[in-house]
Coordinates of C-alpha atoms in Angstrom, one line a residue:
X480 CA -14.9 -25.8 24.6
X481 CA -17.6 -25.9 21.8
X482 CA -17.2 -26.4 18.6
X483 CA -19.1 -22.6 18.0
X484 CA -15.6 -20.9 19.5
X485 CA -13.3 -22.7 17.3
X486 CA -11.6 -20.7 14.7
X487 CA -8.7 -21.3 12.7
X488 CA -6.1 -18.5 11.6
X489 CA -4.8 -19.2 8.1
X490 CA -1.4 -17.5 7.8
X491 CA 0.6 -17.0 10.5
X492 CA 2.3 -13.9 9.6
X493 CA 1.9 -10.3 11.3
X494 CA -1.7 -10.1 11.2
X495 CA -2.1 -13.5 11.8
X496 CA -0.4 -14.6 14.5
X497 CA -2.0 -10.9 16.0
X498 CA -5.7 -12.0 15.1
X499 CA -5.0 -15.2 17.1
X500 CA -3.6 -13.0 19.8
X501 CA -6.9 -11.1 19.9
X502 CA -8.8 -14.3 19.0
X503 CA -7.4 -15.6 22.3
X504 CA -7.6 -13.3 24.5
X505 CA -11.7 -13.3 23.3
X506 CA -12.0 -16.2 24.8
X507 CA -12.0 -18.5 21.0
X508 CA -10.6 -21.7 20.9
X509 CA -7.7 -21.1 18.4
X510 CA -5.5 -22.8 16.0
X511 CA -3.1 -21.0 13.6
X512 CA -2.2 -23.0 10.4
X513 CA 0.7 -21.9 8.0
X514 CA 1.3 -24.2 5.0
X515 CA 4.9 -22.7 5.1
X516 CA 7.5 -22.3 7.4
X517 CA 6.6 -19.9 10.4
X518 CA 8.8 -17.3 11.4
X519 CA 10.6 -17.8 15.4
X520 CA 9.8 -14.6 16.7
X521 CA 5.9 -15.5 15.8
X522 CA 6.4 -19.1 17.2
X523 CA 7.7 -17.4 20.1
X524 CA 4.6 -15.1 20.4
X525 CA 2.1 -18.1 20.0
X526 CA 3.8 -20.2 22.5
X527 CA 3.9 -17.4 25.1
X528 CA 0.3 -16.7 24.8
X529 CA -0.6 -21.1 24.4
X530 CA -1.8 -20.8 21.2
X531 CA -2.0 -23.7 19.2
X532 CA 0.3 -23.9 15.6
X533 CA 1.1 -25.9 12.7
X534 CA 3.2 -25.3 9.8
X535 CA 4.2 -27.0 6.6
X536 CA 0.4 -28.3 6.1
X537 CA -3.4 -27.5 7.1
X538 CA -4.9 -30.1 9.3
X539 CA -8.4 -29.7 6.8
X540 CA -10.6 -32.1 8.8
X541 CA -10.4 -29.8 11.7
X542 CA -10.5 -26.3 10.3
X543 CA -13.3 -27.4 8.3
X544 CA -15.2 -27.9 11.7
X545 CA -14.2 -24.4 12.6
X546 CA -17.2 -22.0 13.1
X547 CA -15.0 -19.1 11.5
X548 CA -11.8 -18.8 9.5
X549 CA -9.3 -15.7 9.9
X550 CA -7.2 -15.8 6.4
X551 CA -4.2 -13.9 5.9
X552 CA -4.3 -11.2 2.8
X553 CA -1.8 -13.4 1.1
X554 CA -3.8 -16.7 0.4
X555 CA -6.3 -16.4 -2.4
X556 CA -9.8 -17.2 -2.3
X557 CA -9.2 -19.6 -5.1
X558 CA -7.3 -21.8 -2.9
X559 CA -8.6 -25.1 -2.4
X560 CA -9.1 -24.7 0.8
X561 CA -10.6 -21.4 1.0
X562 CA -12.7 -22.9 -1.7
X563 CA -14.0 -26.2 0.8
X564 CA -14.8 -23.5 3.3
X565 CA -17.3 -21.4 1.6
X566 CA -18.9 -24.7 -0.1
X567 CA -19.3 -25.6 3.7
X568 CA -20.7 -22.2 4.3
X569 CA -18.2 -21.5 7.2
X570 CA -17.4 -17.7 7.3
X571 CA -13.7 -16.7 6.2
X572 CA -12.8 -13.2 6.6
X573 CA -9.8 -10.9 7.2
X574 CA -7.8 -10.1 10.1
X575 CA -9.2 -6.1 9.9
X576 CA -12.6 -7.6 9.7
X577 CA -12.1 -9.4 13.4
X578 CA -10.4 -7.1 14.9
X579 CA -12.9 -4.4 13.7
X580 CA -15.5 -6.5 15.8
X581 CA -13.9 -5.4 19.8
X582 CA -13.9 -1.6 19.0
X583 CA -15.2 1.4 18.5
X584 CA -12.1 3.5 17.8
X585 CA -12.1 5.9 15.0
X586 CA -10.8 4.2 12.2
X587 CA -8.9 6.0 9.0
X588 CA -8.6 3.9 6.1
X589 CA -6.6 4.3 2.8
X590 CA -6.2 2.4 -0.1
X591 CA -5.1 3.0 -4.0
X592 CA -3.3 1.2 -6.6
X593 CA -0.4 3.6 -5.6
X594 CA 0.7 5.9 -2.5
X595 CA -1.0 4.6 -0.4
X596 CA 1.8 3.5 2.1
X597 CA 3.3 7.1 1.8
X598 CA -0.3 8.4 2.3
X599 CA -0.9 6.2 5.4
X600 CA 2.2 7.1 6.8
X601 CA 2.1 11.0 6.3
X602 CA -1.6 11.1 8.0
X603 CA -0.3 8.8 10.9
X604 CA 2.7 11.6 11.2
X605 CA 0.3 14.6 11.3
X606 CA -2.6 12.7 13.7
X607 CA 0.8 11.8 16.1
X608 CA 2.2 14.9 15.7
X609 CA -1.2 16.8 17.5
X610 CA -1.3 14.7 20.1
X611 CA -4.0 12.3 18.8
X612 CA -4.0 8.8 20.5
X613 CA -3.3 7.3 17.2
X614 CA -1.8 3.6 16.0
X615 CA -0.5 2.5 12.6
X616 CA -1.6 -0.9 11.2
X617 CA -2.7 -2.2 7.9
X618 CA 0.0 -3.2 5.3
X619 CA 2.3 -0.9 7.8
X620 CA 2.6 -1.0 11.4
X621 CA 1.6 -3.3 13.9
X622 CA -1.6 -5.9 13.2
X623 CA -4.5 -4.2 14.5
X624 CA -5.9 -7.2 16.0
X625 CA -2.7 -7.1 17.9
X626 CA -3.2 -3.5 19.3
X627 CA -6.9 -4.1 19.7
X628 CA -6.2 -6.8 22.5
X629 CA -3.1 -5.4 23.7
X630 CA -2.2 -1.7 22.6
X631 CA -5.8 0.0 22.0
X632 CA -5.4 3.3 20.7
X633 CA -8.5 5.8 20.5
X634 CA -7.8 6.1 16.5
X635 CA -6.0 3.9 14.0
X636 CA -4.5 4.4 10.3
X637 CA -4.8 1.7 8.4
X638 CA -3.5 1.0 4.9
X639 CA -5.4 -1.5 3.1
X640 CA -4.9 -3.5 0.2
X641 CA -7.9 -4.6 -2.0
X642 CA -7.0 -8.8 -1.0
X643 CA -7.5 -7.6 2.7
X644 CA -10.9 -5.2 1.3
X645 CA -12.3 -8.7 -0.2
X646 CA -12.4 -10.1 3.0
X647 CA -14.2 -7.1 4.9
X648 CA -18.0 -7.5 5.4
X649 CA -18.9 -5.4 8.3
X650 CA -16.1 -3.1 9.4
X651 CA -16.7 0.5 8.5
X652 CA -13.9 3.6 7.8
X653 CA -15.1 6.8 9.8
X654 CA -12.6 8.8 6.9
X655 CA -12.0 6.8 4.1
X656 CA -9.2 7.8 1.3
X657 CA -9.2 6.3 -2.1
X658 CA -6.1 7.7 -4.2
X659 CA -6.6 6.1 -7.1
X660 CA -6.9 2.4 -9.3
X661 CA -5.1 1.6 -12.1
X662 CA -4.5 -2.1 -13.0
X663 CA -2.8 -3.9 -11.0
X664 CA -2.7 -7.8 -9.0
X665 CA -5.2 -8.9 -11.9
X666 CA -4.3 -12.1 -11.3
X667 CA -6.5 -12.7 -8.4
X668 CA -9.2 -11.1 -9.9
X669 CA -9.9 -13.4 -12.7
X670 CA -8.0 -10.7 -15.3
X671 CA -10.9 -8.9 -14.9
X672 CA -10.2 -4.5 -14.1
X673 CA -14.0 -4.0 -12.7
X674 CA -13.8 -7.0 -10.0
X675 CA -10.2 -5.0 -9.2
X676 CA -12.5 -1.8 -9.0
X677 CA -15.1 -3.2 -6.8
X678 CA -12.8 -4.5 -4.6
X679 CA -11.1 -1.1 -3.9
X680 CA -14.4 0.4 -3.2
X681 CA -15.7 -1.9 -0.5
X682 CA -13.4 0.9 1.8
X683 CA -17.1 2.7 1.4
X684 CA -19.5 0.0 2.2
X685 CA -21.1 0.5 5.8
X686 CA -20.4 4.1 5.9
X687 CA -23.1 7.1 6.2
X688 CA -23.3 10.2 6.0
X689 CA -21.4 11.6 9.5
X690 CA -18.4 9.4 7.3
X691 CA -16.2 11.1 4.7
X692 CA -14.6 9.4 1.8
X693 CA -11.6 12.0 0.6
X694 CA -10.7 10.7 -3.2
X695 CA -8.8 11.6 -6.4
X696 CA -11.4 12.9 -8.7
X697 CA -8.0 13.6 -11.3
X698 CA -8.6 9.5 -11.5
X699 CA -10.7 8.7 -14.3
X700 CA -11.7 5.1 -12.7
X701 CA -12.3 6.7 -9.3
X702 CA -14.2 9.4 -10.4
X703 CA -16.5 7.4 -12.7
X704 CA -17.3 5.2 -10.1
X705 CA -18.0 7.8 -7.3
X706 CA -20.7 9.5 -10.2
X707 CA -22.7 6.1 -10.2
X708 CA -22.1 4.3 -7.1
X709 CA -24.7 4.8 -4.2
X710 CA -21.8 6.2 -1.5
X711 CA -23.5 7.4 1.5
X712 CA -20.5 9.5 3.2
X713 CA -19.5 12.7 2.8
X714 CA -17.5 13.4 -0.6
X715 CA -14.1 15.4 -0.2
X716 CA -12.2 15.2 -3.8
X717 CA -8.6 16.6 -4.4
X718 CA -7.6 17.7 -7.7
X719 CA -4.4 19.5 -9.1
X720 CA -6.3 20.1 -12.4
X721 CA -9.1 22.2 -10.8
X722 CA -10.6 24.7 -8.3
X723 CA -13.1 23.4 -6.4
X724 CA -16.2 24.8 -3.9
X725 CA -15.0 21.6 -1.0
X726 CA -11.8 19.5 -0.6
X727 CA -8.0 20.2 -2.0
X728 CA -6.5 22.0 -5.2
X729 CA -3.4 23.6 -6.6
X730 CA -4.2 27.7 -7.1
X731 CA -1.1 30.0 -8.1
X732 CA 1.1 27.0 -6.6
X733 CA -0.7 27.1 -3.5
X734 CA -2.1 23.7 -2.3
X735 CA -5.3 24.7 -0.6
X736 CA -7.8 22.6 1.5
X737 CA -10.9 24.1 1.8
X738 CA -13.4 22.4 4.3
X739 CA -16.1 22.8 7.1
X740 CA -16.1 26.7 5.9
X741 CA -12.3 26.7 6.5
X742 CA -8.9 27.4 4.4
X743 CA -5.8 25.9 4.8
X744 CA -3.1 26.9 2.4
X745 CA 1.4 26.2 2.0
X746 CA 3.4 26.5 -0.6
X747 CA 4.3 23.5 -2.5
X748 CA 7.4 24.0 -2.3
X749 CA 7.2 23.4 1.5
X750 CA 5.9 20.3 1.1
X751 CA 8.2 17.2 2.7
X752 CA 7.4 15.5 -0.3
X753 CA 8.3 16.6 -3.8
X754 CA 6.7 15.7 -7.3
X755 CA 3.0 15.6 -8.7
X756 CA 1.7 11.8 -7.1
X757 CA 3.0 13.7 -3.5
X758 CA 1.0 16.7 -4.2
X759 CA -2.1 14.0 -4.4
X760 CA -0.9 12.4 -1.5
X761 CA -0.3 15.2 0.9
X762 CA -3.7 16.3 -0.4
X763 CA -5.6 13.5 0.8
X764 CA -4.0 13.9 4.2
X765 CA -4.5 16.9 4.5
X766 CA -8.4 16.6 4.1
X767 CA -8.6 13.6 6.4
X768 CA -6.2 15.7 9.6
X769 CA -9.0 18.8 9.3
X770 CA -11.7 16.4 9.2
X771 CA -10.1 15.5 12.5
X772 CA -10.1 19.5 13.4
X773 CA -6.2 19.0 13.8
X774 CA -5.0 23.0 13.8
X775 CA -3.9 24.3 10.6
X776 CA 0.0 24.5 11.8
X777 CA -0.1 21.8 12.7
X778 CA -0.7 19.9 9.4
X779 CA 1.7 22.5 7.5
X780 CA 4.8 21.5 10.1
X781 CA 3.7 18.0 9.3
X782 CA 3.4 18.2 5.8
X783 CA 6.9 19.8 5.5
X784 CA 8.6 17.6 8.0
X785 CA 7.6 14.4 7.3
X786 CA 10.3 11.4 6.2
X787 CA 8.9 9.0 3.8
X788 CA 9.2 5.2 4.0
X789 CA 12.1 3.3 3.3
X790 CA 11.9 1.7 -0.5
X791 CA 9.4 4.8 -1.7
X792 CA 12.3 6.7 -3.7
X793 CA 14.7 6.6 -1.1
X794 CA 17.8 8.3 -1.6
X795 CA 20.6 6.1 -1.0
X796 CA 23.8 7.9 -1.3
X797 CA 25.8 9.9 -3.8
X798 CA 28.6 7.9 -5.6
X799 CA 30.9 9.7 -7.9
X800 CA 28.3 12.2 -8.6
X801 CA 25.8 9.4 -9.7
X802 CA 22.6 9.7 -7.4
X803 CA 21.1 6.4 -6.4
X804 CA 17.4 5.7 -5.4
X805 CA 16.0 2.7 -3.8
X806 CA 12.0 2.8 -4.8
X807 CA 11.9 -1.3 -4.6
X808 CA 8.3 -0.6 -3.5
X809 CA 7.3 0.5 -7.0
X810 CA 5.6 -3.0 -7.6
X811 CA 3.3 -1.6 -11.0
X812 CA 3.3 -0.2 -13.7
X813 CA 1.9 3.1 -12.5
X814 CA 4.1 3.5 -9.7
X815 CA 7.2 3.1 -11.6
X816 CA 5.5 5.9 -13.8
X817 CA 5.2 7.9 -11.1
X818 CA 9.0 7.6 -10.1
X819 CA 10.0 7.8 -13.6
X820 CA 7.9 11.5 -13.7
X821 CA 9.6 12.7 -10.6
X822 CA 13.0 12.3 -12.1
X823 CA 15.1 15.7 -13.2
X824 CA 18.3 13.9 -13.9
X825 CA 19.0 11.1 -17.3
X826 CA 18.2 7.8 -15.5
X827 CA 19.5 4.4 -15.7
X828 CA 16.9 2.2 -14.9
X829 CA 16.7 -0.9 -12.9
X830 CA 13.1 -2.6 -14.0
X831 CA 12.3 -6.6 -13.8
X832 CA 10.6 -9.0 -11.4
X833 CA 7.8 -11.2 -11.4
X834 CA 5.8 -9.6 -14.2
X835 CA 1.8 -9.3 -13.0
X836 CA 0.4 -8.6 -16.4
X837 CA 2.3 -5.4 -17.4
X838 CA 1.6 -3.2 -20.2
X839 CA 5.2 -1.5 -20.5
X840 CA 3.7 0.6 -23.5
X841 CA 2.2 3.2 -20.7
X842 CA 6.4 4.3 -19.9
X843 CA 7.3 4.6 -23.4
X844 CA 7.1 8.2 -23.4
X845 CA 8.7 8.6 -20.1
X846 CA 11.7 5.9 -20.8
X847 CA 12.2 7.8 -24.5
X848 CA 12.6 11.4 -22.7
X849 CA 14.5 10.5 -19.3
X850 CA 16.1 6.8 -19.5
X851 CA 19.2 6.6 -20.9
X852 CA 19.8 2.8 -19.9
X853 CA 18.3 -0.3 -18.7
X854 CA 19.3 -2.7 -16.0
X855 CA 17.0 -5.7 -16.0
X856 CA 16.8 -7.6 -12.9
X857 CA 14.8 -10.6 -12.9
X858 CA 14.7 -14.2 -14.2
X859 CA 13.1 -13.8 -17.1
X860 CA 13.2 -10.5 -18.6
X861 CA 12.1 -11.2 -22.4
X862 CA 8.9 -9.2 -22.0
X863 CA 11.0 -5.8 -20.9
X864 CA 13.5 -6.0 -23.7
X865 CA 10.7 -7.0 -26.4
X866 CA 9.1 -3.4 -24.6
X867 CA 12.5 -1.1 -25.1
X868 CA 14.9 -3.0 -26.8
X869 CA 14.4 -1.0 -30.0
X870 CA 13.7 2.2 -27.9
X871 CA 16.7 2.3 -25.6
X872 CA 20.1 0.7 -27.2
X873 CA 22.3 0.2 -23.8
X874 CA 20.0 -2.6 -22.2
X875 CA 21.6 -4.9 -19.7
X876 CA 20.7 -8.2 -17.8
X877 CA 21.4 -9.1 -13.9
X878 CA 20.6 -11.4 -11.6
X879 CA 21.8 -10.4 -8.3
X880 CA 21.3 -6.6 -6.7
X881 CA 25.2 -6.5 -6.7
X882 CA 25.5 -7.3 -10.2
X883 CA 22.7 -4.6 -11.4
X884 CA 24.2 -2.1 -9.1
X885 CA 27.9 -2.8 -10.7
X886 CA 26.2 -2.6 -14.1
X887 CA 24.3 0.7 -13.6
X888 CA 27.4 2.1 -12.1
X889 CA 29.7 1.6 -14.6
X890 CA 27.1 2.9 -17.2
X891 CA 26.0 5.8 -15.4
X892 CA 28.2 9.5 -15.4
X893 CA 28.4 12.6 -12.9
X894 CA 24.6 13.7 -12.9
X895 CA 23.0 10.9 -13.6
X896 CA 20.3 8.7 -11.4
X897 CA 20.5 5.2 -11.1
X898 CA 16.8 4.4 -9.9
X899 CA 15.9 1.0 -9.0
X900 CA 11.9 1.1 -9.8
X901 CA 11.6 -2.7 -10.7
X902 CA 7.1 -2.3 -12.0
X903 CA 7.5 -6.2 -10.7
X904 CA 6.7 -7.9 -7.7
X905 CA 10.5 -9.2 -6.4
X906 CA 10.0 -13.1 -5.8
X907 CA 11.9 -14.9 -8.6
X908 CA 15.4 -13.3 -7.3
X909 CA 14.1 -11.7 -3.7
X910 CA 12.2 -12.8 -0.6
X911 CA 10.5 -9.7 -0.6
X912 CA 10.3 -5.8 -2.0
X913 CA 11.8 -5.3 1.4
X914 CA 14.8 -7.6 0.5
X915 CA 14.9 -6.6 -2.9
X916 CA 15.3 -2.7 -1.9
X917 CA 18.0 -3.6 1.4
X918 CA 20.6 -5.6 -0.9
X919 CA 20.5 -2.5 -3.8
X920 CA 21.3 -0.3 -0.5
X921 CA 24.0 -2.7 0.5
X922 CA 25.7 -2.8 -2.9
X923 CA 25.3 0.7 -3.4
X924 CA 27.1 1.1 -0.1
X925 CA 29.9 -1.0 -1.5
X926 CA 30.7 0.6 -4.4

């Protein structure tokens, strides 16, 4: 086979090891390279479709041959290799990128600093729920490469993050939804909030006007942006702090979503989800399900019967009349905020990680009026108590779930919240926010 149908995969996680599934299957020459260990059921799933694999190193003379490169979301473009490719010119793009390539299905695509898993989720559940032909994919659900060669659905969700946005050239969003950007992963993007801004907005490059891009115009970033960018779809903003002619806003606590000369409007109090960020978020998918003409009943059932995902302020359980809440997810600052917002009850915290460039001076209001205690859980927590030690006199240290769990317990009383909302990513302690969030359940469970 020619050198012009060789491609190497970079990663050979979920939407790897799919976009070499696809890549196969499309008749490329493949090799997936993982410069750690690769996980056996994705071994498995190579083998049984012949696909070439290495892990534990990149074999560089060959990739650099390659006439494209797939790279997973996780590798930044200031790796060394990623760096040889693009002085060699070869092409390195995402896994959404190739899949985009062998379809035409209707694509939905959501990104935001925060909510936009919950978001993704909810407007999967009310698409699903009409009877759409309709898969999940993104940061959630299966790769979309992998249901583009073997699962094609007529429409997909997809919630992207902006490290999978940098790599996206010529895929286009039919309905676009941009919740919000605050800072966040600044690391990759040389410390630097407008490179983090432009790379949330490439979910409107390629689109025109028969596209709609549904956004927060509450967010100050957002909003700017959308006043002095050159966007090409059709706008559809959502506001709580407004009434507006087009889109979604709170009236007498009425959410109402007003669009293509129609009126949808519940209660929010019959919303599935609870608290101001939800509000946003049921508003964005609200706009993008009439967009799709789904029947106004149908997105009220939806939008009060939908479960949210597991480590987005999960209630765990009831101990001694101390509630516990798993929101491991809450990776930022601003998410945390958010959780911290939502709470009625006094709250003993449990913050720390692997800091990303935090500015813990955006909670102190929040921790002064609802935090009555601190759990931190990390390796190195000097920059959190420097941030409240002064502010909040019961601070405590862990370094196991167990051992914060135990601690919050024994601080907390009958009607308090112990709410794990670490702000940090989870990988001094965890493998994962998915790791992090199932061993606080698991202690909780064995209190």
């Amino acid at each position: 086979m020619s050198a012009a149908k060789n491609i190497a995969i970079l990663g050979a996680g979920e939407s790897g090891t799919g976009a070499a599934i696809l890549a196969a299957d499309k008749g490329w020459n493949v090799l997936v390279s993982d410069m750690g260990a690769i996980k056996p059921k994705y071994k498995t799933l190579l083998d049984e479709n012949s696909i070439k694999w290495e892990e534990g190193s990149h074999n560089e003379a060959y990739i650099l041959t390659c006439a494209e490169v797939v790279k997973s979301p996780g590798i930044s473009d200031k790796a060394p290799l990623i760096v040889k490719l693009k002085e060699k010119g070869i092409p390195v793009i995402s896994e959404i990128e190739f899949a985009g390539r062998y379809t035409d299905s209707k694509m939905v695509c959501i990104t935001g600093s925060n909510g936009k898993t919950t978001t993704t989720l909810l407007t999967y559940h009310i698409l699903k729920n009409a009877g759409l032909d309709v898969g999940l994919a993104g940061n959630v659900g299966k790769s979309l490469a992998y249901q583009v060669a073997r699962a094609p659905k007529e429409n997909y969700v997809v919630e992207l993050s902006s490290f999978q946005l940098d790599n996206m050239y010529h895929f286009k969003a039919d309905v676009a939804i941009l919740l919000n950007i605050t800072p966040d992963h600044l690391d990759r993007y040389d410390y630097n909030f407008e490179n983090y801004i432009n790379a949330k907005f490439r979910i409107a490059q390629n689109m025109t006007g028969t596209d709609s891009l549904i956004y927060c115009c509450d967010d100050e970033v957002v909003n700017d942006r959308i006043q002095t960018q050159n966007i090409n779809a059709t706008l559809y903003p959502f506001t709580i702090k407004k009434k507006l002619k087009e889109g979604s806003w709170l009236e007498n606590e009425q959410l109402i979503i007003q669009i293509l000369n129609q009126t949808l409007t519940m209660s929010i109090y019959d919303l599935a989800l609870q608290g101001k960020h939800n509000i946003y978020n049921s508003m964005a998918a609200g706009i993008a399900a009439r967009i799709f003409d789904i029947r106004k009943q149908v997105v009220r059932e939806s939008l009060s019967d939908f479960q949210n995902a597991e480590h987005r302020l999960e209630k765990v359980g009831m101990v001694h009349g101390i509630e516990f809440i798993n929101d491991s997810k809450a990776t930022n600052i601003n998410s945390t905020w958010y959780a911290l917002e939502s709470m009625e009850k006094p709250v003993v915290w449990i913050v720390g990680g692997v800091d990303k460039g935090n500015d813990y001076s955006m909670l102190n209001e929040l921790v002064l009026s609802k935090v009555k205690a601190i759990v931190c859980l990390g390796k190195d927590n000097k920059k959190i108590l420097k941030a409240f030690g002064k502010k909040i006199p019961n601070i405590v240290e862990a370094d196991t779930a167990e051992k914060a769990v135990m601690a919050a317990y024994k601080i907390g009383k009958t009607g308090d919240v112990v709410l794990l909302s670490p702000a940090c990513a989870s990988f001094d302690l965890f493998e994962n926010y998915e790791d992090r969030g199932h061993q606080f359940k698991a202690a909780v469970k064995s209190l």
